[in-house]
Every structure is written in structure tokens, then in C-alpha cells.
Amino acid sequence: MIKSFVMCVFTLWVGLSWASQVTVKDVLDRDVTFNSPAQRVIVGFYPEDYMAIGTEAAYDKVVAMSKYIWEARSASWEMYVKHRPSLQDIPEIGRVDTQTFSVEKAISLNPDVLMLAEWQFKGLGSDIERLENAGISVVVVDYNAQTVERHIKSTELIGLITGQEARAAKIAEEYKQTVENISKRLAAANLPQPKVYTEFGASGVQELGYTFGKNMWGAISTMAGGDNISAPFVEWWGQLNPEQVIASNPDVIIITGYETGKGTDSMLMGQGVDTAEARKRLAGYKDRLGWSSISAVQNNRLFGAYHGACRTILDAAMIEFYAKSMYPDLFSDLNPEQAYLDFYKKYLPVTPKGTFMLSLDN
């Protein structure tokens, strides 16, 4: 009994002595002070990024998380739980978007750091002050914006929270190099910009799904050299008028999906998804009312992408995928899907199997 108590005190002392106080600016340019590495963390968003950057061991210090964003990708969540069953035991903290996030529970868990996405921070409003008054350091990160600056900043912040600054710097540099390589080749080639349309295909062929303006897939399509037809009409995300899609006449169409959808014709992509089934779902969009006149449909330039591979440090491979889809000759040497799998091999403890990028023409 005494021996166990002494060991607990020693372990705590070692952990605290290893940590050092840092003051950083988060993505909102807020000064935030906390001990690095943090010993008790609540992960509000970006759970896979937290593991990739902080290592699997970072989850030893996670005292709660908003699980829905991971559990919504059920096959991916099951893959991780099979590898690390203790993920299931991490307490659920609730969702900001459904107003079920429990401030009281967060405070009771006595975390050092609460990591939130920008939209979560804004959604919590005055509750942020309650959390900070309880001694919790709130750090805001943001991969949703899909800018190189915020991707790098968010990666560095997670590196500081988890004590993995060197690993974070390496991952951030690799992301930056991917974007710069594509940008330089596009600038040197000086080719006409293809018009591109991206749609989240969870609703299926009969119902036009959400598209993206200046963030998420919209930003990715722009970084990859495309003329995003949704940008003039949608700021962040929303639906276009079906006639507007036809009138804009995109050269390339990319339909994104998760492992599950709302109906039998929903676009399916991701962990455990059969490529033949995914291609069959994608082909169904050729028969959408009015789409036969669209250039992308006439030329079979329809593609599928895994929606879970966006708004994450893993999405450098998706930028390559968009670039190759729009400029197949210029980027013929790229292998985006292998790049996606290689990231898992280098930085994550699981090996995904399924369909993450797809061309109708293959």
C-alpha cells in the first residue's frame, strides 16, 4: 500500500518535472499558457490528427473527447478501437453543434488543456470564460479552413500540447512541401484552369448535396489549381441551385462520401468500401437529371473522394488527388492514394483498407 502510494507520487513528480510552461498564440491569435506536454487533455475535434502528431501515447493523457466526429466514420472508429480498445473508455464530452457539450463535465474532469476547433470555440460563446475561469487552457486549432498557414499552426500547437514538437515540425514541413510542389508546377505549366465542382454525396443522386466555397474541399480544389464553380455562390458550405451546376458546366466533378449514406444510391467511400461498389455509385451520377450536357459527364471526368480525408493534416494526399484529376498529364507521376496510405504507415498505428480515391474512367 505504502509502496504503491510512493510510486504514484513519484510518477506524478516525474510528469510534472518533465513539463514546462509555455505561452503560445493559437490560430485565433489568442495568448494561451499551459504546461507542455499537458497531462490531462480534452480533445474537442480532430482526434485522428491528435494521434498522428502526438503519437498513440498521447491518448494516455486524454481524459475526454467529443467522439461523434470519429464514431460517425464507424468503420474507421472500429479499426482504431480494435487496435486500442481503451478508446471506448474515454468519456464523451458532448457536441457543440447540438448544444450537448457539457461545460460542467469538462470542468469536473480537471483538464490542463481543452483543444477546440475554431467553430466549436465560437459556438461555445460565453462558456469559454467559464472554462478559463476554472483554470482550463483553451487552445483553438483549425484544419477546416484548409489553408497552409492554419494547417501548419494547428500541427505545431498539437505538437506542443503533446510534447511532440519535432514530430509536428516534420509533419508540417511535409505538408508544406506537397502544396509548394504542386503550386510551382502549376505556375511553370501555366495551363488553363479547369472548372471543378465538388459535392458531398451522402444524399444520393436524386438530391443535390452540399458543396463548398472557400474552405474544406473548396479550398483544396483551389490549391490544386482548379476554378471552383461553387465559390461565387457559397461562402463556406451549402447547396447550389441544380440549374447553376449545369450552367457552370464543370470540366471535373468530384463526389465525396463516407462509409455509409442516407440511401441505396449514396456515394460510398472509405474504410472497408469495395471499389466496384463505389464506382457503381459514382456512375449513377451520370444519370442525374440534366447532367448529360455537362462536360465532366460527357468526358467521364467524374471522381470519388473520401470525405473523412478532408480538414485534416492527412489531406495533403487529397490535394495531390485533385491536382492529378484536373491535370492528369502534368501530375501523372503522383500516386495520391499511396501517399495517403504512406502517411498512416509513418504516423499512425493502423492500416486502412478500402476505397479512398476513385476515378470513373479506370
GROMACS .gro file of C-alpha atoms in nm:
model
  362
    1MET     CA    1   0.000   0.000   0.000
    2ILE     CA    2   0.273   0.246   0.103
    3LYS     CA    3   0.490   0.132  -0.188
    4SER     CA    4   0.203   0.195  -0.435
    5PHE     CA    5   0.144   0.541  -0.290
    6VAL     CA    6   0.513   0.629  -0.319
    7MET     CA    7   0.520   0.509  -0.680
    8CYS     CA    8   0.215   0.721  -0.766
    9VAL     CA    9   0.373   1.030  -0.611
   10PHE     CA   10   0.700   0.959  -0.794
   11THR     CA   11   0.520   0.916  -1.128
   12LEU     CA   12   0.331   1.241  -1.076
   13TRP     CA   13   0.653   1.422  -0.981
   14VAL     CA   14   0.833   1.291  -1.291
   15GLY     CA   15   0.546   1.400  -1.515
   16LEU     CA   16   0.530   1.748  -1.366
   17SER     CA   17   0.907   1.794  -1.368
   18TRP     CA   18   0.922   1.698  -1.736
   19ALA     CA   19   0.654   1.951  -1.831
   20SER     CA   20   0.747   2.315  -1.881
   21GLN     CA   21   0.518   2.615  -1.902
   22VAL     CA   22   0.475   2.764  -2.248
   23THR     CA   23   0.276   3.059  -2.379
   24VAL     CA   24   0.162   3.031  -2.740
   25LYS     CA   25  -0.067   3.208  -2.982
   26ASP     CA   26  -0.339   2.979  -3.111
   27VAL     CA   27  -0.495   3.011  -3.459
   28LEU     CA   28  -0.714   3.300  -3.335
   29ASP     CA   29  -0.401   3.485  -3.219
   30ARG     CA   30  -0.501   3.436  -2.854
   31ASP     CA   31  -0.226   3.404  -2.594
   32VAL     CA   32  -0.265   3.071  -2.416
   33THR     CA   33  -0.042   2.938  -2.137
   34PHE     CA   34  -0.017   2.571  -2.038
   35ASN     CA   35   0.234   2.307  -1.932
   36SER     CA   36   0.389   2.116  -2.222
   37PRO     CA   37   0.332   1.828  -2.251
   38ALA     CA   38  -0.014   1.858  -2.099
   39GLN     CA   39  -0.104   1.581  -1.852
   40ARG     CA   40  -0.484   1.598  -1.886
   41VAL     CA   41  -0.641   1.690  -2.220
   42ILE     CA   42  -0.991   1.710  -2.366
   43VAL     CA   43  -0.992   1.664  -2.744
   44GLY     CA   44  -1.286   1.853  -2.891
   45PHE     CA   45  -1.216   1.786  -3.260
   46TYR     CA   46  -0.953   1.641  -3.495
   47PRO     CA   47  -0.899   1.318  -3.296
   48GLU     CA   48  -0.701   1.139  -3.569
   49ASP     CA   49  -0.470   1.437  -3.615
   50TYR     CA   50  -0.412   1.439  -3.239
   51MET     CA   51  -0.290   1.080  -3.257
   52ALA     CA   52  -0.084   1.125  -3.574
   53ILE     CA   53   0.100   1.428  -3.437
   54GLY     CA   54   0.109   1.337  -3.068
   55THR     CA   55   0.161   0.960  -3.121
   56GLU     CA   56  -0.071   0.693  -2.988
   57ALA     CA   57   0.073   0.751  -2.641
   58ALA     CA   58  -0.087   1.097  -2.640
   59TYR     CA   59  -0.420   0.925  -2.575
   60ASP     CA   60  -0.289   0.809  -2.238
   61LYS     CA   61  -0.342   1.173  -2.129
   62VAL     CA   62  -0.685   1.227  -2.293
   63VAL     CA   63  -0.949   1.250  -2.020
   64ALA     CA   64  -1.247   1.315  -2.250
   65MET     CA   65  -1.331   1.382  -2.613
   66SER     CA   66  -1.615   1.470  -2.843
   67LYS     CA   67  -1.638   1.126  -3.003
   68TYR     CA   68  -1.910   1.176  -3.262
   69ILE     CA   69  -1.681   1.304  -3.538
   70TRP     CA   70  -1.481   0.980  -3.516
   71GLU     CA   71  -1.772   0.746  -3.445
   72ALA     CA   72  -1.959   0.892  -3.746
   73ARG     CA   73  -1.693   0.720  -3.955
   74SER     CA   74  -1.795   0.393  -3.797
   75ALA     CA   75  -1.560   0.164  -3.990
   76SER     CA   76  -1.263   0.390  -3.915
   77TRP     CA   77  -1.359   0.412  -3.547
   78GLU     CA   78  -1.389   0.032  -3.526
   79MET     CA   79  -1.046  -0.006  -3.687
   80TYR     CA   80  -0.889   0.211  -3.419
   81VAL     CA   81  -1.085   0.053  -3.133
   82LYS     CA   82  -0.978  -0.292  -3.246
   83HIS     CA   83  -0.618  -0.176  -3.220
   84ARG     CA   84  -0.668   0.027  -2.899
   85PRO     CA   85  -0.980  -0.086  -2.708
   86SER     CA   86  -0.924   0.176  -2.438
   87LEU     CA   87  -1.050   0.445  -2.679
   88GLN     CA   88  -1.400   0.326  -2.595
   89ASP     CA   89  -1.341   0.400  -2.228
   90ILE     CA   90  -1.259   0.767  -2.282
   91PRO     CA   91  -1.554   0.974  -2.153
   92GLU     CA   92  -1.779   1.153  -2.402
   93ILE     CA   93  -1.791   1.531  -2.356
   94GLY     CA   94  -2.079   1.605  -2.597
   95ARG     CA   95  -2.124   1.810  -2.912
   96VAL     CA   96  -2.110   2.186  -2.954
   97ASP     CA   97  -2.325   2.187  -3.269
   98THR     CA   98  -2.615   2.010  -3.094
   99GLN     CA   99  -2.567   2.205  -2.769
  100THR     CA  100  -2.490   1.887  -2.576
  101PHE     CA  101  -2.133   1.984  -2.486
  102SER     CA  102  -2.116   1.966  -2.106
  103VAL     CA  103  -1.919   2.254  -1.958
  104GLU     CA  104  -1.982   2.117  -1.609
  105LYS     CA  105  -1.839   1.778  -1.701
  106ALA     CA  106  -1.539   1.940  -1.866
  107ILE     CA  107  -1.464   2.138  -1.550
  108SER     CA  108  -1.515   1.834  -1.326
  109LEU     CA  109  -1.253   1.637  -1.521
  110ASN     CA  110  -0.992   1.899  -1.429
  111PRO     CA  111  -0.810   1.910  -1.764
  112ASP     CA  112  -0.498   2.117  -1.825
  113VAL     CA  113  -0.596   2.182  -2.186
  114LEU     CA  114  -0.918   2.181  -2.385
  115MET     CA  115  -0.843   2.166  -2.758
  116LEU     CA  116  -1.124   2.301  -2.976
  117ALA     CA  117  -1.184   2.365  -3.345
  118GLU     CA  118  -1.247   2.729  -3.427
  119TRP     CA  119  -1.616   2.668  -3.495
  120GLN     CA  120  -1.651   2.496  -3.156
  121PHE     CA  121  -1.483   2.787  -2.979
  122LYS     CA  122  -1.723   3.031  -3.143
  123GLY     CA  123  -2.021   2.806  -3.073
  124LEU     CA  124  -1.946   2.788  -2.700
  125GLY     CA  125  -1.956   3.167  -2.671
  126SER     CA  126  -1.957   3.288  -2.309
  127ASP     CA  127  -1.897   2.934  -2.181
  128ILE     CA  128  -1.532   2.978  -2.281
  129GLU     CA  129  -1.490   3.227  -1.997
  130ARG     CA  130  -1.639   2.976  -1.752
  131LEU     CA  131  -1.390   2.714  -1.865
  132GLU     CA  132  -1.094   2.950  -1.844
  133ASN     CA  133  -1.203   3.078  -1.502
  134ALA     CA  134  -1.188   2.715  -1.388
  135GLY     CA  135  -0.818   2.709  -1.479
  136ILE     CA  136  -0.854   2.530  -1.814
  137SER     CA  137  -0.633   2.647  -2.100
  138VAL     CA  138  -0.845   2.657  -2.416
  139VAL     CA  139  -0.638   2.610  -2.732
  140VAL     CA  140  -0.805   2.671  -3.070
  141VAL     CA  141  -0.682   2.483  -3.378
  142ASP     CA  142  -0.830   2.480  -3.727
  143TYR     CA  143  -0.790   2.240  -4.016
  144ASN     CA  144  -1.134   2.327  -4.160
  145ALA     CA  145  -1.004   2.648  -4.318
  146GLN     CA  146  -0.777   2.438  -4.544
  147THR     CA  147  -0.501   2.697  -4.555
  148VAL     CA  148  -0.134   2.608  -4.537
  149GLU     CA  149  -0.085   2.863  -4.259
  150ARG     CA  150  -0.356   2.719  -4.034
  151HIS     CA  151  -0.265   2.358  -4.109
  152ILE     CA  152   0.093   2.425  -4.004
  153LYS     CA  153  -0.004   2.634  -3.700
  154SER     CA  154  -0.254   2.372  -3.580
  155THR     CA  155   0.002   2.095  -3.621
  156GLU     CA  156   0.260   2.290  -3.421
  157LEU     CA  157   0.005   2.355  -3.145
  158ILE     CA  158  -0.082   1.987  -3.116
  159GLY     CA  159   0.290   1.915  -3.106
  160LEU     CA  160   0.325   2.148  -2.808
  161ILE     CA  161   0.021   2.008  -2.626
  162THR     CA  162   0.155   1.654  -2.661
  163GLY     CA  163   0.524   1.731  -2.623
  164GLN     CA  164   0.596   1.618  -2.980
  165GLU     CA  165   0.732   1.941  -3.128
  166ALA     CA  166   0.992   1.772  -3.351
  167ARG     CA  167   0.740   1.525  -3.493
  168ALA     CA  168   0.490   1.806  -3.552
  169ALA     CA  169   0.753   2.014  -3.733
  170LYS     CA  170   0.832   1.721  -3.963
  171ILE     CA  171   0.466   1.658  -4.047
  172ALA     CA  172   0.403   2.028  -4.105
  173GLU     CA  173   0.706   2.058  -4.333
  174GLU     CA  174   0.595   1.759  -4.540
  175TYR     CA  175   0.252   1.916  -4.584
  176LYS     CA  176   0.406   2.249  -4.686
  177GLN     CA  177   0.636   2.080  -4.938
  178THR     CA  178   0.345   1.897  -5.101
  179VAL     CA  179   0.149   2.218  -5.150
  180GLU     CA  180   0.455   2.411  -5.272
  181ASN     CA  181   0.546   2.137  -5.520
  182ILE     CA  182   0.201   2.147  -5.675
  183SER     CA  183   0.194   2.528  -5.681
  184LYS     CA  184   0.535   2.552  -5.851
  185ARG     CA  185   0.445   2.300  -6.119
  186LEU     CA  186   0.117   2.473  -6.190
  187ALA     CA  187   0.288   2.811  -6.217
  188ALA     CA  188   0.554   2.674  -6.454
  189ALA     CA  189   0.299   2.497  -6.677
  190ASN     CA  190   0.064   2.799  -6.691
  191LEU     CA  191  -0.228   2.588  -6.817
  192PRO     CA  192  -0.593   2.699  -6.838
  193GLN     CA  193  -0.778   2.636  -6.512
  194PRO     CA  194  -1.034   2.356  -6.535
  195LYS     CA  195  -1.373   2.424  -6.375
  196VAL     CA  196  -1.437   2.186  -6.085
  197TYR     CA  197  -1.745   2.102  -5.878
  198THR     CA  198  -1.734   1.909  -5.551
  199GLU     CA  199  -2.043   1.764  -5.383
  200PHE     CA  200  -2.088   1.567  -5.061
  201GLY     CA  201  -2.282   1.267  -5.191
  202ALA     CA  202  -2.445   1.137  -4.871
  203SER     CA  203  -2.794   1.220  -5.002
  204GLY     CA  204  -2.751   1.029  -5.325
  205VAL     CA  205  -2.823   1.103  -5.690
  206GLN     CA  206  -3.178   1.234  -5.654
  207GLU     CA  207  -3.097   1.513  -5.408
  208LEU     CA  208  -2.826   1.772  -5.467
  209GLY     CA  209  -2.584   1.759  -5.174
  210TYR     CA  210  -2.370   2.021  -5.008
  211THR     CA  211  -2.089   2.187  -5.197
  212PHE     CA  212  -1.805   2.402  -5.069
  213GLY     CA  213  -1.693   2.761  -5.119
  214LYS     CA  214  -1.370   2.886  -4.968
  215ASN     CA  215  -1.296   2.616  -4.713
  216MET     CA  216  -1.269   2.236  -4.697
  217TRP     CA  217  -1.296   2.083  -5.048
  218GLY     CA  218  -1.343   2.427  -5.200
  219ALA     CA  219  -1.004   2.538  -5.070
  220ILE     CA  220  -0.844   2.208  -5.171
  221SER     CA  221  -0.971   2.242  -5.529
  222THR     CA  222  -0.830   2.596  -5.546
  223MET     CA  223  -0.490   2.493  -5.404
  224ALA     CA  224  -0.478   2.218  -5.666
  225GLY     CA  225  -0.528   2.469  -5.947
  226GLY     CA  226  -0.899   2.446  -6.009
  227ASP     CA  227  -1.167   2.707  -6.076
  228ASN     CA  228  -1.423   2.616  -5.809
  229ILE     CA  229  -1.767   2.682  -5.962
  230SER     CA  230  -1.927   2.696  -5.615
  231ALA     CA  231  -1.711   2.982  -5.486
  232PRO     CA  232  -1.920   3.269  -5.628
  233PHE     CA  233  -2.241   3.132  -5.474
  234VAL     CA  234  -2.141   2.954  -5.148
  235GLU     CA  235  -1.920   3.113  -4.883
  236TRP     CA  236  -1.842   2.808  -4.669
  237TRP     CA  237  -2.075   2.518  -4.748
  238GLY     CA  238  -2.429   2.486  -4.882
  239GLN     CA  239  -2.631   2.377  -5.184
  240LEU     CA  240  -2.620   2.525  -5.531
  241ASN     CA  241  -2.926   2.560  -5.748
  242PRO     CA  242  -2.927   2.244  -5.966
  243GLU     CA  243  -2.956   2.461  -6.277
  244GLN     CA  244  -2.647   2.656  -6.171
  245VAL     CA  245  -2.435   2.340  -6.169
  246ILE     CA  246  -2.546   2.264  -6.524
  247ALA     CA  247  -2.498   2.623  -6.640
  248SER     CA  248  -2.146   2.636  -6.490
  249ASN     CA  249  -2.057   2.326  -6.693
  250PRO     CA  250  -1.768   2.192  -6.480
  251ASP     CA  251  -1.485   2.005  -6.651
  252VAL     CA  252  -1.428   1.788  -6.342
  253ILE     CA  253  -1.679   1.664  -6.084
  254ILE     CA  254  -1.574   1.509  -5.754
  255ILE     CA  255  -1.834   1.339  -5.534
  256THR     CA  256  -1.728   1.273  -5.176
  257GLY     CA  257  -1.869   1.015  -4.938
  258TYR     CA  258  -1.836   0.832  -4.610
  259GLU     CA  259  -1.864   0.460  -4.540
  260THR     CA  260  -2.241   0.497  -4.505
  261GLY     CA  261  -2.503   0.725  -4.661
  262LYS     CA  262  -2.872   0.806  -4.649
  263GLY     CA  263  -2.987   0.578  -4.931
  264THR     CA  264  -2.903   0.300  -5.174
  265ASP     CA  265  -2.758   0.548  -5.423
  266SER     CA  266  -2.549   0.749  -5.175
  267MET     CA  267  -2.182   0.786  -5.260
  268LEU     CA  268  -1.974   0.544  -5.054
  269MET     CA  269  -1.604   0.591  -4.987
  270GLY     CA  270  -1.366   0.499  -4.709
  271GLN     CA  271  -1.261   0.216  -4.480
  272GLY     CA  272  -1.396  -0.122  -4.593
  273VAL     CA  273  -1.572   0.015  -4.903
  274ASP     CA  274  -1.545  -0.210  -5.209
  275THR     CA  275  -1.403  -0.026  -5.511
  276ALA     CA  276  -1.650  -0.183  -5.754
  277GLU     CA  277  -1.944  -0.070  -5.539
  278ALA     CA  278  -1.801   0.279  -5.503
  279ARG     CA  279  -1.752   0.307  -5.880
  280LYS     CA  280  -2.110   0.186  -5.937
  281ARG     CA  281  -2.241   0.458  -5.701
  282LEU     CA  282  -2.028   0.719  -5.878
  283ALA     CA  283  -2.153   0.611  -6.221
  284GLY     CA  284  -2.510   0.674  -6.103
  285TYR     CA  285  -2.440   1.048  -6.104
  286LYS     CA  286  -2.407   1.041  -6.483
  287ASP     CA  287  -2.782   0.978  -6.496
  288ARG     CA  288  -2.874   1.274  -6.274
  289LEU     CA  289  -3.138   1.493  -6.438
  290GLY     CA  290  -2.978   1.745  -6.675
  291TRP     CA  291  -2.621   1.630  -6.619
  292SER     CA  292  -2.581   1.463  -6.959
  293SER     CA  293  -2.489   1.801  -7.109
  294ILE     CA  294  -2.209   1.869  -6.858
  295SER     CA  295  -1.855   1.844  -6.994
  296ALA     CA  296  -1.731   1.636  -6.698
  297VAL     CA  297  -2.007   1.379  -6.756
  298GLN     CA  298  -1.957   1.364  -7.130
  299ASN     CA  299  -1.583   1.306  -7.084
  300ASN     CA  300  -1.613   1.063  -6.790
  301ARG     CA  301  -1.422   1.302  -6.564
  302LEU     CA  302  -1.609   1.204  -6.251
  303PHE     CA  303  -1.415   1.115  -5.937
  304GLY     CA  304  -1.485   0.995  -5.585
  305ALA     CA  305  -1.307   1.104  -5.267
  306TYR     CA  306  -1.324   1.002  -4.902
  307HIS     CA  307  -1.494   1.283  -4.710
  308GLY     CA  308  -1.311   1.184  -4.394
  309ALA     CA  309  -0.977   1.274  -4.558
  310CYS     CA  310  -1.057   1.646  -4.562
  311ARG     CA  311  -0.998   1.912  -4.290
  312THR     CA  312  -0.703   1.718  -4.153
  313ILE     CA  313  -0.325   1.717  -4.178
  314LEU     CA  314  -0.371   1.391  -4.372
  315ASP     CA  315  -0.528   1.575  -4.666
  316ALA     CA  316  -0.204   1.661  -4.848
  317ALA     CA  317  -0.273   1.345  -5.046
  318MET     CA  318  -0.616   1.482  -5.138
  319ILE     CA  319  -0.457   1.798  -5.279
  320GLU     CA  320  -0.245   1.570  -5.496
  321PHE     CA  321  -0.560   1.379  -5.595
  322TYR     CA  322  -0.741   1.694  -5.704
  323ALA     CA  323  -0.434   1.816  -5.894
  324LYS     CA  324  -0.398   1.486  -6.079
  325SER     CA  325  -0.773   1.466  -6.151
  326MET     CA  326  -0.769   1.813  -6.309
  327TYR     CA  327  -0.424   1.796  -6.472
  328PRO     CA  328  -0.364   1.425  -6.543
  329ASP     CA  329  -0.066   1.480  -6.774
  330LEU     CA  330   0.109   1.737  -6.556
  331PHE     CA  331   0.081   1.522  -6.243
  332SER     CA  332   0.099   1.176  -6.399
  333ASP     CA  333   0.387   1.085  -6.167
  334LEU     CA  334   0.184   1.137  -5.848
  335ASN     CA  335   0.026   0.846  -5.662
  336PRO     CA  336  -0.213   1.020  -5.419
  337GLU     CA  337  -0.370   0.708  -5.273
  338GLN     CA  338  -0.029   0.562  -5.193
  339ALA     CA  339   0.067   0.894  -5.033
  340TYR     CA  340  -0.245   0.869  -4.816
  341LEU     CA  341  -0.161   0.516  -4.706
  342ASP     CA  342   0.205   0.607  -4.653
  343PHE     CA  343   0.101   0.876  -4.403
  344TYR     CA  344  -0.073   0.608  -4.196
  345LYS     CA  345   0.232   0.385  -4.222
  346LYS     CA  346   0.461   0.661  -4.094
  347TYR     CA  347   0.245   0.830  -3.833
  348LEU     CA  348  -0.050   0.613  -3.726
  349PRO     CA  349  -0.076   0.266  -3.570
  350VAL     CA  350  -0.344   0.126  -3.804
  351THR     CA  351  -0.354   0.034  -4.174
  352PRO     CA  352  -0.672   0.143  -4.354
  353LYS     CA  353  -0.815  -0.080  -4.626
  354GLY     CA  354  -1.089   0.037  -4.859
  355THR     CA  355  -1.150   0.297  -5.128
  356PHE     CA  356  -1.032   0.650  -5.058
  357MET     CA  357  -0.990   0.798  -5.408
  358LEU     CA  358  -1.159   0.686  -5.726
  359SER     CA  359  -1.180   0.765  -6.097
  360LEU     CA  360  -1.484   0.665  -6.301
  361ASP     CA  361  -1.266   0.615  -6.607
  362ASN     CA  362  -1.042   0.343  -6.455
   0.00000   0.00000   0.00000
